[in-house]
CSV table of N, CA and C in Angstrom, one decimal:
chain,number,residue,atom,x,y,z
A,1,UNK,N,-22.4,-54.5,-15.6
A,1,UNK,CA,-21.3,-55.3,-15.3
A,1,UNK,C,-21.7,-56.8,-15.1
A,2,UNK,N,-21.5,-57.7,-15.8
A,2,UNK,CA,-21.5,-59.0,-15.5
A,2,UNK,C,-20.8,-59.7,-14.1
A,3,UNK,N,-21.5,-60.4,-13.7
A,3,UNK,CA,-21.8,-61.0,-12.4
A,3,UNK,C,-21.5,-62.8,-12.3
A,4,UNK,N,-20.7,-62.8,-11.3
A,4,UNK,CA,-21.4,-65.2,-11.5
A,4,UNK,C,-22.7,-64.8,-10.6
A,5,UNK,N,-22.7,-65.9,-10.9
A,5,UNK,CA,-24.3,-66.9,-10.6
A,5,UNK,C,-25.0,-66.8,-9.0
A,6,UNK,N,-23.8,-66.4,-8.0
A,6,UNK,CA,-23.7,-66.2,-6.8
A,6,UNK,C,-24.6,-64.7,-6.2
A,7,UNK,N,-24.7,-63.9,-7.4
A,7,UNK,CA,-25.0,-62.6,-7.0
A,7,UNK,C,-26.9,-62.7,-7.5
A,8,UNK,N,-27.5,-64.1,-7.6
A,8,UNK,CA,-28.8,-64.3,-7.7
A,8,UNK,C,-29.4,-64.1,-6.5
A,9,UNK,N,-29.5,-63.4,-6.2
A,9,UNK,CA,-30.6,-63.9,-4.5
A,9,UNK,C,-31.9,-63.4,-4.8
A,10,UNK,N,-32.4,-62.9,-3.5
A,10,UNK,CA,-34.1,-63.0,-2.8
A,10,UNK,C,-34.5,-62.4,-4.4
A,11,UNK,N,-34.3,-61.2,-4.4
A,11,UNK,CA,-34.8,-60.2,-5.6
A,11,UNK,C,-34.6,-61.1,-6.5
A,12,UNK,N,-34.1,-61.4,-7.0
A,12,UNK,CA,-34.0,-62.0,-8.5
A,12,UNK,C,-34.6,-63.0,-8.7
A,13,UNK,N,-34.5,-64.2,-7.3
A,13,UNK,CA,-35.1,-65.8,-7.4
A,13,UNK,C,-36.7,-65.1,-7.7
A,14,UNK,N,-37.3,-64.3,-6.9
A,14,UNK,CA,-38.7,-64.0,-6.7
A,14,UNK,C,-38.8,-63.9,-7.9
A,15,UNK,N,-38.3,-62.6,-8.8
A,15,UNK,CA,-38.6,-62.4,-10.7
A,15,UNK,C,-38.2,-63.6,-11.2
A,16,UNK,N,-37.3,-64.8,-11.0
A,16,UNK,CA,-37.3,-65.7,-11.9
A,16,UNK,C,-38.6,-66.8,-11.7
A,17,UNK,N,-39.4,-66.5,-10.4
A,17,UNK,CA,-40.7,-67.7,-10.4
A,17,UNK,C,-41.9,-66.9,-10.8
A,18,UNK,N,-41.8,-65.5,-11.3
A,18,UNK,CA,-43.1,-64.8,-11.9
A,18,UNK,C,-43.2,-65.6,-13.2
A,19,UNK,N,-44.6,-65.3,-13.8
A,19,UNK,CA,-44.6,-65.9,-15.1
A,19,UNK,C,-44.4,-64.8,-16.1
A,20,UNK,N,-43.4,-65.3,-17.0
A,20,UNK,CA,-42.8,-64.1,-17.3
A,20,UNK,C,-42.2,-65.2,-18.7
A,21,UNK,N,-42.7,-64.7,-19.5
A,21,UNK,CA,-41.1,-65.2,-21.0
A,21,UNK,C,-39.7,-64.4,-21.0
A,22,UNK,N,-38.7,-64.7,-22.1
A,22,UNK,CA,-37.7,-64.4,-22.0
A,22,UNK,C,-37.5,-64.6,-23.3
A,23,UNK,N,-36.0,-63.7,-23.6
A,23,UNK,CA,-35.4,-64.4,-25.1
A,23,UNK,C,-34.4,-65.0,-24.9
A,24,UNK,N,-34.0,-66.3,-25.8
A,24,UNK,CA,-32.9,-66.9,-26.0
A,24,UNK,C,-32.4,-66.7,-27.5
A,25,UNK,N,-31.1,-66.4,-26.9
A,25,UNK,CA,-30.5,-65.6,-28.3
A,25,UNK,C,-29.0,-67.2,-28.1
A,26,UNK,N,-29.1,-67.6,-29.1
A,26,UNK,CA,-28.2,-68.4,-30.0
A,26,UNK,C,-27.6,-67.9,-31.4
A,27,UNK,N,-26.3,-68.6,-31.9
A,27,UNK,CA,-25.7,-67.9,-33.2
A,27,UNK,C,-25.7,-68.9,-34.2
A,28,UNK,N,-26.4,-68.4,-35.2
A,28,UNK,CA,-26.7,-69.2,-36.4
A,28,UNK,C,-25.7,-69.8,-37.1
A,29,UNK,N,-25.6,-70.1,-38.3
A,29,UNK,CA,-24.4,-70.9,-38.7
A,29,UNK,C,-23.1,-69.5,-39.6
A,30,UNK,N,-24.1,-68.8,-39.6
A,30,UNK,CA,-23.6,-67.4,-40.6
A,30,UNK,C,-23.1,-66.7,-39.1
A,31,UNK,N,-23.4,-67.0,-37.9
A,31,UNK,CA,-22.5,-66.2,-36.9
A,31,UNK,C,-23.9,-64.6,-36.4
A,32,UNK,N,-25.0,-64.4,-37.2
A,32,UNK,CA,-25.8,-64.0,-36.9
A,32,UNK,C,-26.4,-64.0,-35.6
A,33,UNK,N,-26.9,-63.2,-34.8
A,33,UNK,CA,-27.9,-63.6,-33.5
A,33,UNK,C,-29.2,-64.1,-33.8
A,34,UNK,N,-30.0,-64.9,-33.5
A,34,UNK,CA,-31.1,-65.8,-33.4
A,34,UNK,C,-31.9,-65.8,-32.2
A,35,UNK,N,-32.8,-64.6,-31.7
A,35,UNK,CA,-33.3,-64.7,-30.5
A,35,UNK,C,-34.7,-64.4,-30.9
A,36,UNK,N,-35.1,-65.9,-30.0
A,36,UNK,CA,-36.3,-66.2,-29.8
A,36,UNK,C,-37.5,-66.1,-28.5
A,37,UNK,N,-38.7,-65.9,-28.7
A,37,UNK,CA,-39.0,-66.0,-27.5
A,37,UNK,C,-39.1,-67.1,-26.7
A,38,UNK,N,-39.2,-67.4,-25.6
A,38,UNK,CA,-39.1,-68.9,-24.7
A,38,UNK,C,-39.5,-68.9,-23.2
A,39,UNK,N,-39.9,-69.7,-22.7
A,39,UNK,CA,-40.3,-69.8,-21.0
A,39,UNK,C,-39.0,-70.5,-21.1
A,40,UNK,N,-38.6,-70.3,-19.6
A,40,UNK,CA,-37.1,-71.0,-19.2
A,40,UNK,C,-37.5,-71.0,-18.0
A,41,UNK,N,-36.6,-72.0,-17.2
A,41,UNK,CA,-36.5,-71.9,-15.8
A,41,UNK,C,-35.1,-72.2,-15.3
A,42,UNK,N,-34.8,-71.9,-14.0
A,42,UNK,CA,-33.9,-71.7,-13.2
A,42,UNK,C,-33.5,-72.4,-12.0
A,43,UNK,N,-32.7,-73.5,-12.0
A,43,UNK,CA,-32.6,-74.2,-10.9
A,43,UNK,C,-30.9,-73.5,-10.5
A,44,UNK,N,-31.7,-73.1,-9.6
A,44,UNK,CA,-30.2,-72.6,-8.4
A,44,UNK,C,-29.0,-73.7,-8.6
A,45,UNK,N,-29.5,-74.4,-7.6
A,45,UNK,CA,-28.6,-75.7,-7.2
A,45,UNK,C,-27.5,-76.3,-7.7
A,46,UNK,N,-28.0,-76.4,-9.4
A,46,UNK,CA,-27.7,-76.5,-10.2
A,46,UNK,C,-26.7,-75.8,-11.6
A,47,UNK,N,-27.1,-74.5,-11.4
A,47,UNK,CA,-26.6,-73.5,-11.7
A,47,UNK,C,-27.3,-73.6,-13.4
A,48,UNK,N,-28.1,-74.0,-13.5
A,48,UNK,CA,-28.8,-74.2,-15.1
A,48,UNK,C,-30.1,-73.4,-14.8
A,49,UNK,N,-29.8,-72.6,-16.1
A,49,UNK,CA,-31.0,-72.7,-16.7
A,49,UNK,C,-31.8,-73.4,-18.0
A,50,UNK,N,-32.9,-73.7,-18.3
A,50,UNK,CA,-33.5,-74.9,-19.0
A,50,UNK,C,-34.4,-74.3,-20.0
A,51,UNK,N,-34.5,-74.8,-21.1
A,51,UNK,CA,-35.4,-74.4,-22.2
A,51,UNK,C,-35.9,-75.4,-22.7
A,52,UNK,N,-37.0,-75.8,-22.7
A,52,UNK,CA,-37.5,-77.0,-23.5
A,52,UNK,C,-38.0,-76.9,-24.5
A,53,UNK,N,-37.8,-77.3,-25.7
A,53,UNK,CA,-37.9,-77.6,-26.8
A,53,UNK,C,-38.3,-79.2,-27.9
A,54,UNK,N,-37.7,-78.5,-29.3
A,54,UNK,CA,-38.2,-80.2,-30.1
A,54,UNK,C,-36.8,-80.2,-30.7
A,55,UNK,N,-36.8,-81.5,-31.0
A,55,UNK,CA,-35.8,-82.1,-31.8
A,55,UNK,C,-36.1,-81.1,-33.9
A,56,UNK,N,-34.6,-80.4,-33.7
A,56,UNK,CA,-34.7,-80.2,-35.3
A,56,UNK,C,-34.8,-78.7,-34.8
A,57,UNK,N,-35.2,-78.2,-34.5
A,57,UNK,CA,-35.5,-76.5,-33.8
A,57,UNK,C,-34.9,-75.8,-34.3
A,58,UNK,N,-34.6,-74.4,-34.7
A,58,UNK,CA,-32.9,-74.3,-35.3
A,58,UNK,C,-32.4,-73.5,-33.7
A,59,UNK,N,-33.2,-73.4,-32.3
A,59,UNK,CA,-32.2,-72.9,-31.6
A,59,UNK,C,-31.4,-74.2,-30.9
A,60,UNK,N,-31.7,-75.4,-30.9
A,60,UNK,CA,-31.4,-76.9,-31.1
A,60,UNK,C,-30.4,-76.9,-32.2
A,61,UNK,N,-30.3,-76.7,-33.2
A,61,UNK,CA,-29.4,-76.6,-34.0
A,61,UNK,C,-28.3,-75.5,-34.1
A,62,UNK,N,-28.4,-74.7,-33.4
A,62,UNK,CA,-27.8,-73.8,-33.0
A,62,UNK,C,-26.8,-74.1,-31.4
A,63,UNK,N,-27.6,-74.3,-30.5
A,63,UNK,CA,-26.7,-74.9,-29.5
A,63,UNK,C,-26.0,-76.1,-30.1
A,64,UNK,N,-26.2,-76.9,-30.6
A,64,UNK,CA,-25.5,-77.9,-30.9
A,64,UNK,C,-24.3,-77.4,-31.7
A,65,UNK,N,-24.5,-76.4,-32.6
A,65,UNK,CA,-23.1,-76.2,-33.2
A,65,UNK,C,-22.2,-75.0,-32.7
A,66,UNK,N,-22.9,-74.3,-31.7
A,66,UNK,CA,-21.9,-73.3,-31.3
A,66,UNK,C,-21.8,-73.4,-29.6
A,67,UNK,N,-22.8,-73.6,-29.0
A,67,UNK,CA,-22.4,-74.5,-27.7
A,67,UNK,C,-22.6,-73.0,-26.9
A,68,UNK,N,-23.4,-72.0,-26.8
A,68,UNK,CA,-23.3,-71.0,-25.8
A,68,UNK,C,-24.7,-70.5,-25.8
A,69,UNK,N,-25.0,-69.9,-25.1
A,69,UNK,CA,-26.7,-69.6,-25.3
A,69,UNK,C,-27.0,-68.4,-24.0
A,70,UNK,N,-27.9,-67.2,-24.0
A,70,UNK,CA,-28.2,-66.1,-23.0
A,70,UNK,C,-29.7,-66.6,-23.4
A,71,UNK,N,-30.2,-66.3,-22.4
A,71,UNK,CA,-31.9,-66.2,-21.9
A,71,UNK,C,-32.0,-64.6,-21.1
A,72,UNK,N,-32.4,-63.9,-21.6
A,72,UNK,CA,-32.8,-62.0,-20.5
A,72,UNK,C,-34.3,-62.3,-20.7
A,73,UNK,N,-35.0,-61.9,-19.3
A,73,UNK,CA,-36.2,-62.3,-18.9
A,73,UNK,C,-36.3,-60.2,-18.8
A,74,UNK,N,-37.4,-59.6,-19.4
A,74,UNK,CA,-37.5,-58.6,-18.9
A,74,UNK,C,-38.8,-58.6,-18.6
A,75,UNK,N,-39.3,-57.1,-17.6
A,75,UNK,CA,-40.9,-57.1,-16.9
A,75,UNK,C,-40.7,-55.5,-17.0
A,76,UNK,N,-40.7,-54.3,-17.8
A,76,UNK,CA,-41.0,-53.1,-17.0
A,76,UNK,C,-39.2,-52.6,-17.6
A,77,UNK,N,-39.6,-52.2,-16.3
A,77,UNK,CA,-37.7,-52.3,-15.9
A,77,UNK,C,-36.8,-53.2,-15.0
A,78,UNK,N,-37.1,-54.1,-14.8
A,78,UNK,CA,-36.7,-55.2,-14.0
A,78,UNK,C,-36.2,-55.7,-15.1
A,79,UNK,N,-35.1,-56.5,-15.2
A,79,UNK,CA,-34.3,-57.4,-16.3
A,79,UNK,C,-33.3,-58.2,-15.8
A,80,UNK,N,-33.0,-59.7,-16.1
A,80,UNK,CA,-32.1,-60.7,-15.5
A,80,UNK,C,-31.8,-61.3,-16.8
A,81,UNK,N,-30.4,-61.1,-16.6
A,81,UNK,CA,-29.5,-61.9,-18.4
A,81,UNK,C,-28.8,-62.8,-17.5
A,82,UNK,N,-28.8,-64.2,-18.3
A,82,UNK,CA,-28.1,-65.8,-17.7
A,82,UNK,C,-27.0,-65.8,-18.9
A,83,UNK,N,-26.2,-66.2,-18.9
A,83,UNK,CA,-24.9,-66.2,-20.2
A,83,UNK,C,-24.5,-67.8,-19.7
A,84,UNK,N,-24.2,-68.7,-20.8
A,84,UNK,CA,-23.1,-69.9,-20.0
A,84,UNK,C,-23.2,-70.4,-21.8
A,85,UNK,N,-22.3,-71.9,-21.4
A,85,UNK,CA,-22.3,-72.5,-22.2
A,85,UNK,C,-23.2,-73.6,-22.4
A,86,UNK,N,-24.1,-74.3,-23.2
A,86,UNK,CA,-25.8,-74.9,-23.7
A,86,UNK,C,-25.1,-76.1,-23.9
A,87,UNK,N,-25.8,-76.7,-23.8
A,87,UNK,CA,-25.8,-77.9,-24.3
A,87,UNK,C,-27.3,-78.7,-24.7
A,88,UNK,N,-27.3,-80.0,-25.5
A,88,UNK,CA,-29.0,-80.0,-26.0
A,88,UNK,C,-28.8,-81.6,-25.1
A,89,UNK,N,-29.7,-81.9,-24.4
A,89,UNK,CA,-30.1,-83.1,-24.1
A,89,UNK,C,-31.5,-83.9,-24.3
A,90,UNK,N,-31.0,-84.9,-24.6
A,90,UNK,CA,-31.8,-85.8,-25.2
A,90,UNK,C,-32.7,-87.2,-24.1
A,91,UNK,N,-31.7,-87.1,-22.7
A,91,UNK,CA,-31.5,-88.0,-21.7
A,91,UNK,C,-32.9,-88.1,-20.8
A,92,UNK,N,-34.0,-89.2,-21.2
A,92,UNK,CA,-35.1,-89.2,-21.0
A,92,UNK,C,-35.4,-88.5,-19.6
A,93,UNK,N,-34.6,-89.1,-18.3
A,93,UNK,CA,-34.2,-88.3,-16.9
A,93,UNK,C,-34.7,-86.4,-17.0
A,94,UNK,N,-33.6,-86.6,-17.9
A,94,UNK,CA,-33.7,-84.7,-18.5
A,94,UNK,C,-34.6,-84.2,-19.0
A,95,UNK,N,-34.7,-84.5,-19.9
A,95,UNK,CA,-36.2,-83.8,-20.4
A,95,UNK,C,-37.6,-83.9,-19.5
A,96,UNK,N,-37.7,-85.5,-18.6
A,96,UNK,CA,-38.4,-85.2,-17.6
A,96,UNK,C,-38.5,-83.8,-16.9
A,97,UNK,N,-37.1,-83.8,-16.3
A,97,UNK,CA,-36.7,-82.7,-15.2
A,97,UNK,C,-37.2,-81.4,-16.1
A,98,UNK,N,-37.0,-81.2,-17.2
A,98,UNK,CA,-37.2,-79.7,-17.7
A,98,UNK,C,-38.6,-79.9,-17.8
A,99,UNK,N,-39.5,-80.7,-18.0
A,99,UNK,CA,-41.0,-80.2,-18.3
A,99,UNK,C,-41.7,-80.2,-17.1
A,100,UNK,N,-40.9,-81.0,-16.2
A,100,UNK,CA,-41.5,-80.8,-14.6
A,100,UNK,C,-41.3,-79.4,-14.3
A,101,UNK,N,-39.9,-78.6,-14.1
A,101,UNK,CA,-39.9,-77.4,-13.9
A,101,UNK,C,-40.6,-76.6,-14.9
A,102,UNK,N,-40.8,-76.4,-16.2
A,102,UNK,CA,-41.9,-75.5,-16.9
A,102,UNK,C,-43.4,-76.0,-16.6
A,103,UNK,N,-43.9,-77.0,-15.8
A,103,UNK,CA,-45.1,-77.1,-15.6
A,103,UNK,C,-45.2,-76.4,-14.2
A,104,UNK,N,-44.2,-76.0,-13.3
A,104,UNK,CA,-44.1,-75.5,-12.1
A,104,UNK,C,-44.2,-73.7,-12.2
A,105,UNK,N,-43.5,-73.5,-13.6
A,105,UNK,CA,-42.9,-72.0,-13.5
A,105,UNK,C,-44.7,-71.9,-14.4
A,106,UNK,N,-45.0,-72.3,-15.6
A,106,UNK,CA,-45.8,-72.1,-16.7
A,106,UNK,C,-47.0,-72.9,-16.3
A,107,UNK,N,-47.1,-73.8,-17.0
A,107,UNK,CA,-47.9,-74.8,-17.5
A,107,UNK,C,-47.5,-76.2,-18.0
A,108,UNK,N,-48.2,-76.9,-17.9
A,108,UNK,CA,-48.0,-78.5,-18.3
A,108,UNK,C,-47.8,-78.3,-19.6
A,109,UNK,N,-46.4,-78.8,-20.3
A,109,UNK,CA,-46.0,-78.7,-21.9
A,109,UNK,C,-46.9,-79.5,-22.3
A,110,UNK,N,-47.6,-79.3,-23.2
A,110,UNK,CA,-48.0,-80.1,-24.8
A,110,UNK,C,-47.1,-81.7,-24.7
A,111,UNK,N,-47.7,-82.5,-24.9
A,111,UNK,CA,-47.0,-84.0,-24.6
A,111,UNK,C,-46.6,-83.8,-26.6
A,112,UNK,N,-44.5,-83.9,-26.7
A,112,UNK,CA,-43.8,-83.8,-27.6
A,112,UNK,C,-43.0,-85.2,-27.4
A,113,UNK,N,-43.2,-85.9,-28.1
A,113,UNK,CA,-42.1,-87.2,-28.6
A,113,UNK,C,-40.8,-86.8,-28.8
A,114,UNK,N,-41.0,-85.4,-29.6
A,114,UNK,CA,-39.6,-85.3,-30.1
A,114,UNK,C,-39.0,-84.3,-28.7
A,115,UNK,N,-39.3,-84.1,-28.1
A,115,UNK,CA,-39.1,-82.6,-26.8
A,115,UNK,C,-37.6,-83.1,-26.5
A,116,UNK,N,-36.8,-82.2,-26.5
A,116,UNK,CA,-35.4,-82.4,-25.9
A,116,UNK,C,-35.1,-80.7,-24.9
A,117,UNK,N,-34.3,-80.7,-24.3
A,117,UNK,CA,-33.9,-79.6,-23.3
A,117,UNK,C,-32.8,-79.1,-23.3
A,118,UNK,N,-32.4,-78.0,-23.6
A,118,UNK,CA,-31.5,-76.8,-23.7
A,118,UNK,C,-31.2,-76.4,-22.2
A,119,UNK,N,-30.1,-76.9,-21.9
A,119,UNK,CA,-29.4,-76.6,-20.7
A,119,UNK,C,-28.5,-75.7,-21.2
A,120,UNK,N,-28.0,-74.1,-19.9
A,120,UNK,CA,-27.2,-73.2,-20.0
A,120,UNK,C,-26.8,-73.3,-18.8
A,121,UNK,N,-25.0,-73.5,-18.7
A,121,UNK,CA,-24.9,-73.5,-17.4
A,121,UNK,C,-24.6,-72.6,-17.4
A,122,UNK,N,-25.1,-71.7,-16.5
A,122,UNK,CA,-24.7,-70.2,-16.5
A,122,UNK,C,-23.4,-70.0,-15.8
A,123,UNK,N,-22.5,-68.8,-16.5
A,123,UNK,CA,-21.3,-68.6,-15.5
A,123,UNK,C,-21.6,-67.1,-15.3
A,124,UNK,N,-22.2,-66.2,-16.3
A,124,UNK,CA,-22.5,-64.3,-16.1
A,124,UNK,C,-23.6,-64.5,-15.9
A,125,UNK,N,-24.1,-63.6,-15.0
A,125,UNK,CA,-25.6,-62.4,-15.0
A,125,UNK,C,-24.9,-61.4,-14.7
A,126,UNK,N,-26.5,-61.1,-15.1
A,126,UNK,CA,-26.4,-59.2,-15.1
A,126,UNK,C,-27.6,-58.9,-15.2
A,127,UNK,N,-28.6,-58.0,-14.6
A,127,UNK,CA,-29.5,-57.5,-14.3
A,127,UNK,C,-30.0,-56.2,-13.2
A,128,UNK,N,-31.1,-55.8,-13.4
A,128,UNK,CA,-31.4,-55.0,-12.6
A,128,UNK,C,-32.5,-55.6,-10.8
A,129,UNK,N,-32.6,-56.3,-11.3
A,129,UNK,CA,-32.8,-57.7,-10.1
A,129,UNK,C,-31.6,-58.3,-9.1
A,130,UNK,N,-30.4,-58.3,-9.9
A,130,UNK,CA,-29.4,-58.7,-9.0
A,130,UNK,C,-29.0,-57.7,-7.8
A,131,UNK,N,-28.8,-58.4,-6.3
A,131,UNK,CA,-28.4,-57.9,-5.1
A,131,UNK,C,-27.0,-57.4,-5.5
A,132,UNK,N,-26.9,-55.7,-4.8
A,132,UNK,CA,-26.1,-54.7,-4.8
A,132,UNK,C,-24.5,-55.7,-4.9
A,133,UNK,N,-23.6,-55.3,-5.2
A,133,UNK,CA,-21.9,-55.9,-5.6
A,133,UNK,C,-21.7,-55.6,-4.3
């Protein structure tokens, strides 16, 4: 059963700062699914989660023309699915902010000219991490 964003707590924040990939599944131009693998991260606060990327990407090309985007992080049997609507930013500010958080969750990104950031504001989760309903 899908969940808002509220039902993230202790359990879940702890699996979202493991180092851990995830897939981001976007819809192609044919309406197809497109899920790739990716590090993301998760700012509460804010209710985003972040994918950093390059300019031209087709999941870049994909958020841009259909505007929605899921990231599910699985480990075992532990699993956390983010649903919202994406957006691609280009906003020097932004892309800072997402390579600071992937050098926090991962490692220091590869220095990209072209790097832009895949924001999903999330409004569903659903997982086996999320605190009981």
């Amino acid at each position: 059963m899908a969940r808002t964003p509220d039902a993230i707590g202790a359990k879940a924040l702890e699996f979202l700062s493991e180092y851990h990939l995830a897939t981001l599944t976007t819809l192609r131009k044919d309406g197809s699914p497109h899920v790739v693998a990716v590090g993301f991260t998760w700012d509460g606060e804010a209710g985003l989660a972040r994918v950093i990327t390059f300019e031209g990407s087709q999941k870049t090309l994909n958020v841009e023309r259909g505007g929605y985007a899921v990231v599910s992080q699985v480990d075992g049997g532990r699993w956390l699915t983010l649903e919202g609507p994406a957006r691609v930013t280009r906003e020097p500010a932004d892309v800072r902010e997402g390579e600071r958080r992937y050098a926090a969750r991962y490692r220091e990104p590869r220095p990209n000219p072209r790097r832009v950031v895949i924001e999903i504001a999330v409004e569903r989760v659903m997982g086996s991490v999320l605190d009981p309903a």
